[in-house]
Amino acid sequence: MSDKLQAPDVRLADAAGIAAAGAALRAGQLVAVPTETVYGLAARADSADAVAAIYRAKGRPDFNPLIVHVLDMAKAETIAVPDDRARKLAAAFWPGALTMVLPLREGARITPAVTAGLPTVALRCPAHPAMRAVLAESGLALAAPSANRSGAVSPTTPGHVIASLGDRVPLVLDGGACAAGIESTIVALRAEGGWQVLRPGPITEAQISAVLGQNADAVTSMGIEAPGQLASHYAPGKPVRLNAETAAADEFHIGFGAVPGDVTLSATGDLAEAAARLYDCLHQAAAATHARVAVAPVPQCGIGAAINDRLRRAAA
């Protein structure tokens, strides 16, 4: 028997594709759906079997919780118990690339595998029109981690999804390349009144602080509370060296700004462009014949903090 991966059914994110995706999700199947951040591997969050299929397809450890995607705050309130801080953040950043970790509502129709047994749930209201259309068409809350094998480089195009998952995902909704290119910011709102960024992303800690009127807690991690907290993640399958102004002969060089590299995150030093191109450059590095990867320095400011977070985990 051949181990060659078969191509999934790829549909454009038009009315027919949205309808097919909604029907598949209601039937408990997996669908890869574009968001403004990366492609997500979606399944209905109220079905243990459907969520188990996510873990099998990704080879994901079951102690790593999943983000639940909802259409609006009204749907979020059927799953979690938001407070005034959550409502302020939702008003400022939803729909968008912010995930909030909130207390799980008693009786919420969420299978325990989604939360990995935690008393909290990670919720996001995405902005991508295709994902929003799928949420509306299906009528469901959708668990949707990145649509790739666990620990590998996240997908920002349908081709990345297919190369990583093959026939483990039966349907891919093609919405083109993702705009933001890195996963959502995850913020945990603590019961005692503080908050903490668990995963940096497109929305910065400073932006959150401005909305809430207080700085983040200076606390240590409480363990795995949300996706993206594993020490090794987003890896291209070969050694990665960071802050590399130059590259050795056996290194595929990812440049930035004045460092050109074999490919560049952004020739002009634009951090938003670098974030959007990050995973595509890592996919190119993974496919290159070079044995190792070198990455040029990226400033640790604004969204650069999120880029460097992903690079450190890729290099771990």
Coordinates of C-alpha atoms in Angstrom, one line a residue:
M1 CA 0.0 0.0 0.0
S2 CA 1.3 3.4 -0.9
D3 CA 1.9 6.0 1.8
K4 CA 1.5 8.8 -0.7
L5 CA -0.9 11.5 0.5
Q6 CA -4.1 12.0 -1.6
A7 CA -5.2 15.4 -2.4
P8 CA -8.4 16.6 -0.6
D9 CA -11.4 18.2 -2.3
V10 CA -10.5 21.9 -2.8
R11 CA -13.4 24.3 -3.2
L12 CA -13.4 28.0 -3.8
A13 CA -14.7 30.1 -0.9
D14 CA -17.8 31.1 -2.9
A15 CA -21.4 30.4 -2.1
A16 CA -21.2 26.8 -3.2
G17 CA -18.0 26.2 -1.3
I18 CA -19.4 27.8 1.8
A19 CA -22.5 25.6 1.6
A20 CA -20.4 22.4 1.1
A21 CA -18.2 23.4 4.1
G22 CA -21.2 24.0 6.3
A23 CA -22.8 20.7 5.4
A24 CA -19.6 18.8 6.0
L25 CA -19.1 20.4 9.4
R26 CA -22.6 19.7 10.5
A27 CA -22.0 16.1 9.6
G28 CA -19.0 16.0 11.9
Q29 CA -16.3 16.2 9.2
L30 CA -13.1 18.2 9.1
V31 CA -12.8 21.3 6.9
A32 CA -9.7 23.5 6.4
V33 CA -10.9 27.1 6.4
P34 CA -9.0 30.4 5.8
T35 CA -8.9 33.0 8.5
E36 CA -7.1 36.3 8.6
T37 CA -4.3 34.7 10.5
V38 CA -3.6 31.2 9.2
Y39 CA -5.7 28.3 7.8
G40 CA -7.7 26.5 10.5
L41 CA -8.6 22.8 10.7
A42 CA -12.2 23.2 11.7
A43 CA -14.7 20.8 13.4
R44 CA -17.8 21.3 15.4
A45 CA -16.8 22.0 19.0
D46 CA -19.8 20.2 20.5
S47 CA -18.8 16.7 19.1
A48 CA -16.3 14.5 20.8
D49 CA -15.8 12.5 17.6
A50 CA -15.3 15.5 15.4
V51 CA -12.7 17.0 17.8
A52 CA -11.0 13.7 18.1
A53 CA -10.6 13.7 14.3
I54 CA -8.7 17.1 14.7
Y55 CA -6.2 15.5 17.2
R56 CA -5.7 12.4 14.9
A57 CA -5.2 14.5 11.7
K58 CA -2.7 16.8 13.4
G59 CA -1.0 14.3 15.6
R60 CA -1.6 16.8 18.3
P61 CA -1.1 16.1 22.0
D62 CA -4.4 16.0 23.9
F63 CA -3.2 18.2 26.7
N64 CA -3.0 21.1 24.3
P65 CA -6.4 22.9 24.2
L66 CA -8.1 24.3 21.1
I67 CA -9.4 27.7 20.2
V68 CA -13.2 27.8 19.6
H69 CA -14.3 30.2 16.8
V70 CA -17.7 32.0 17.2
L71 CA -19.6 34.4 15.0
D72 CA -20.3 37.0 17.6
M73 CA -20.3 37.9 21.3
A74 CA -23.8 36.5 21.7
K75 CA -22.5 33.0 20.7
A76 CA -19.5 33.5 22.9
E77 CA -21.7 34.1 25.9
T78 CA -23.3 30.7 25.5
I79 CA -19.9 29.1 25.9
A80 CA -18.0 31.3 28.3
V81 CA -18.6 33.8 31.1
P82 CA -17.2 37.2 30.0
D83 CA -16.8 40.1 32.3
D84 CA -16.6 43.9 31.5
R85 CA -12.9 43.5 30.5
A86 CA -13.8 40.8 27.9
R87 CA -16.6 43.0 26.5
K88 CA -14.2 45.9 26.2
L89 CA -11.7 43.8 24.3
A90 CA -14.4 42.3 22.1
A91 CA -15.7 45.8 21.2
A92 CA -12.2 46.9 20.3
F93 CA -10.8 43.8 18.5
W94 CA -13.6 41.5 17.4
P95 CA -14.0 40.4 14.7
G96 CA -10.2 40.1 14.6
A97 CA -7.1 38.3 15.6
L98 CA -7.6 38.3 19.4
T99 CA -8.4 35.1 21.4
M100 CA -9.6 35.4 25.0
V101 CA -9.2 32.7 27.6
L102 CA -12.4 33.0 29.8
P103 CA -14.2 30.8 32.4
L104 CA -16.1 28.0 30.8
R105 CA -19.9 28.4 31.2
E106 CA -21.5 25.6 33.1
G107 CA -23.5 23.5 30.7
A108 CA -21.8 24.9 27.6
R109 CA -22.1 22.6 24.6
I110 CA -18.4 22.1 24.2
T111 CA -16.8 18.7 24.3
P112 CA -14.2 18.4 27.1
A113 CA -11.4 17.5 24.6
V114 CA -11.6 21.2 23.3
T115 CA -10.5 22.6 26.7
A116 CA -8.2 19.7 27.6
G117 CA -10.1 19.4 30.9
L118 CA -9.4 23.0 31.9
P119 CA -12.1 25.2 33.6
T120 CA -11.4 27.8 30.9
V121 CA -12.1 28.1 27.2
A122 CA -10.2 30.0 24.4
L123 CA -12.6 32.0 22.2
R124 CA -12.1 34.0 19.1
C125 CA -14.4 35.9 16.7
P126 CA -12.6 35.8 13.4
A127 CA -12.7 38.6 10.7
H128 CA -12.1 36.6 7.5
P129 CA -15.2 36.7 5.4
A130 CA -14.9 33.0 4.4
M131 CA -14.6 31.8 8.0
R132 CA -17.5 34.1 9.1
A133 CA -19.6 32.8 6.3
V134 CA -18.8 29.2 7.3
L135 CA -19.7 30.0 11.0
A136 CA -23.0 31.5 9.8
E137 CA -23.8 28.7 7.4
S138 CA -23.0 25.9 9.8
G139 CA -24.7 27.6 12.8
L140 CA -21.9 26.0 15.0
A141 CA -19.1 27.0 17.3
L142 CA -16.0 25.6 15.6
A143 CA -12.8 24.3 17.1
A144 CA -10.1 25.2 14.7
P145 CA -6.3 24.9 15.3
S146 CA -3.9 25.5 12.5
A147 CA -4.4 23.1 9.6
N148 CA -1.0 21.4 9.7
R149 CA 0.7 18.5 11.4
S150 CA 1.4 19.3 15.1
G151 CA 4.6 21.2 15.7
A152 CA 5.2 22.0 12.0
V153 CA 5.1 25.3 10.2
S154 CA 1.6 26.8 10.1
P155 CA -0.2 27.1 6.8
T156 CA -1.1 30.4 5.1
T157 CA -2.1 29.0 1.7
P158 CA -4.2 26.0 0.6
G159 CA -1.1 24.4 -0.8
H160 CA 0.5 24.5 2.7
V161 CA -2.5 22.7 4.1
I162 CA -2.5 20.0 1.4
A163 CA 1.3 19.4 1.7
S164 CA 1.0 18.9 5.4
L165 CA -2.2 17.0 5.9
G166 CA -3.1 15.5 2.5
D167 CA -6.1 13.2 2.7
R168 CA -6.3 13.7 6.5
V169 CA -8.5 16.7 5.7
P170 CA -11.3 15.8 3.2
L171 CA -12.2 19.4 2.3
V172 CA -10.2 22.6 1.9
L173 CA -11.9 25.9 1.4
D174 CA -9.6 28.1 -0.8
G175 CA -9.7 31.7 0.2
G176 CA -6.2 32.5 -1.1
A177 CA -3.3 33.6 1.1
C178 CA -3.9 34.7 4.7
A179 CA -3.3 38.4 5.3
A180 CA -1.9 38.5 8.9
G181 CA 0.2 35.3 8.5
I182 CA 0.7 34.5 12.2
E183 CA -1.8 33.2 14.7
S184 CA -4.0 35.3 16.9
T185 CA -2.9 37.0 20.1
I186 CA -4.1 35.0 23.1
V187 CA -4.9 36.9 26.3
A188 CA -6.0 35.3 29.6
L189 CA -8.3 37.4 31.8
R190 CA -7.6 36.3 35.4
A191 CA -10.4 35.9 37.9
E192 CA -8.5 38.2 40.4
G193 CA -8.6 41.1 37.9
G194 CA -5.2 40.8 36.1
W195 CA -4.4 39.6 32.6
Q196 CA -1.6 38.0 30.7
V197 CA -0.6 37.5 27.1
L198 CA -0.2 33.8 26.6
R199 CA 0.8 34.0 22.9
P200 CA 1.9 37.2 21.2
G201 CA 0.3 37.9 17.9
P202 CA -1.0 40.7 15.5
I203 CA -2.7 42.6 18.4
T204 CA 0.1 43.8 20.7
E205 CA 0.2 43.9 24.5
A206 CA 0.3 47.7 24.4
Q207 CA -2.9 47.7 22.4
I208 CA -4.6 45.5 25.0
S209 CA -3.2 47.6 27.8
A210 CA -4.6 50.7 26.2
V211 CA -8.1 49.2 26.1
L212 CA -8.1 47.8 29.6
G213 CA -6.3 50.7 31.2
Q214 CA -3.8 48.5 33.1
N215 CA -0.6 46.7 32.3
A216 CA -0.3 43.0 32.0
D217 CA 0.5 40.9 35.1
A218 CA 4.2 40.1 35.7
V219 CA 3.5 36.5 36.5
T220 CA 5.0 33.2 35.5
S221 CA 3.1 30.7 33.3
M222 CA 0.4 28.6 34.8
G223 CA 1.2 25.7 32.5
I224 CA -0.4 25.0 29.1
E225 CA -3.6 27.1 29.0
A226 CA -3.9 27.7 25.3
P227 CA -2.4 26.8 21.9
G228 CA 1.1 27.9 20.9
Q229 CA 2.7 27.6 24.4
L230 CA 4.8 24.4 23.6
A231 CA 8.5 25.2 23.7
S232 CA 9.1 23.6 20.3
H233 CA 6.6 24.6 17.6
Y234 CA 6.3 26.0 14.1
A235 CA 9.4 24.0 13.1
P236 CA 10.7 23.5 9.5
G237 CA 12.2 20.1 10.3
K238 CA 15.8 21.2 10.3
P239 CA 18.0 23.2 12.6
V240 CA 17.2 27.0 12.8
R241 CA 19.8 29.7 13.7
L242 CA 18.4 33.1 14.7
N243 CA 19.9 36.6 14.4
A244 CA 22.0 35.6 11.5
E245 CA 23.4 38.5 9.5
T246 CA 25.1 36.0 7.1
A247 CA 24.6 32.4 6.3
A248 CA 26.9 29.4 5.9
A249 CA 27.0 27.4 2.7
D250 CA 24.6 24.8 4.1
E251 CA 22.1 27.3 5.5
F252 CA 19.0 28.6 3.7
H253 CA 19.0 32.3 4.7
I254 CA 15.7 34.1 5.5
G255 CA 16.5 37.8 5.3
F256 CA 14.9 40.9 6.7
G257 CA 15.4 44.6 5.8
A258 CA 19.1 45.2 4.8
V259 CA 19.9 41.5 5.0
P260 CA 18.6 40.1 1.7
G261 CA 18.9 36.3 2.2
D262 CA 17.7 33.6 -0.2
V263 CA 14.2 34.9 0.5
T264 CA 13.2 37.9 2.6
L265 CA 10.5 38.5 5.2
S266 CA 10.4 42.1 4.1
A267 CA 13.0 43.9 2.0
T268 CA 11.8 47.2 3.3
G269 CA 11.8 46.1 7.0
D270 CA 8.0 46.2 7.3
L271 CA 7.0 44.1 10.3
A272 CA 3.5 43.6 9.1
E273 CA 4.7 42.2 5.8
A274 CA 7.2 40.1 7.7
A275 CA 4.5 38.6 9.8
A276 CA 2.4 37.8 6.7
R277 CA 5.4 36.1 5.0
L278 CA 6.9 34.3 7.9
Y279 CA 5.4 30.9 7.5
D280 CA 5.7 31.0 3.7
C281 CA 9.4 31.7 4.1
L282 CA 9.7 28.8 6.6
H283 CA 7.9 26.5 4.2
Q284 CA 10.4 27.5 1.5
A285 CA 13.3 26.8 3.9
A286 CA 11.8 23.4 4.7
A287 CA 11.6 22.5 1.0
A288 CA 15.1 23.8 0.2
T289 CA 18.1 21.4 -0.2
H290 CA 20.1 23.2 2.5
A291 CA 20.6 21.2 5.7
R292 CA 20.0 24.2 8.0
V293 CA 18.1 27.5 8.2
A294 CA 19.5 30.9 9.2
V295 CA 17.2 33.9 9.9
A296 CA 18.2 37.5 10.0
P297 CA 17.5 39.7 13.1
V298 CA 14.0 41.0 13.5
P299 CA 13.3 43.9 15.8
Q300 CA 11.6 43.0 19.1
C301 CA 8.9 45.7 18.8
G302 CA 5.3 45.8 18.0
I303 CA 4.3 42.7 16.0
G304 CA 8.1 41.8 15.9
A305 CA 7.6 40.3 19.4
A306 CA 5.1 37.8 17.9
I307 CA 7.4 37.0 14.9
N308 CA 10.4 36.4 17.3
D309 CA 8.2 34.2 19.5
R310 CA 7.4 32.0 16.5
L311 CA 11.1 31.9 15.4
R312 CA 12.4 31.0 18.9
R313 CA 9.9 28.1 19.0
A314 CA 10.9 27.0 15.5
A315 CA 14.5 27.0 16.6
A316 CA 13.9 25.2 19.9

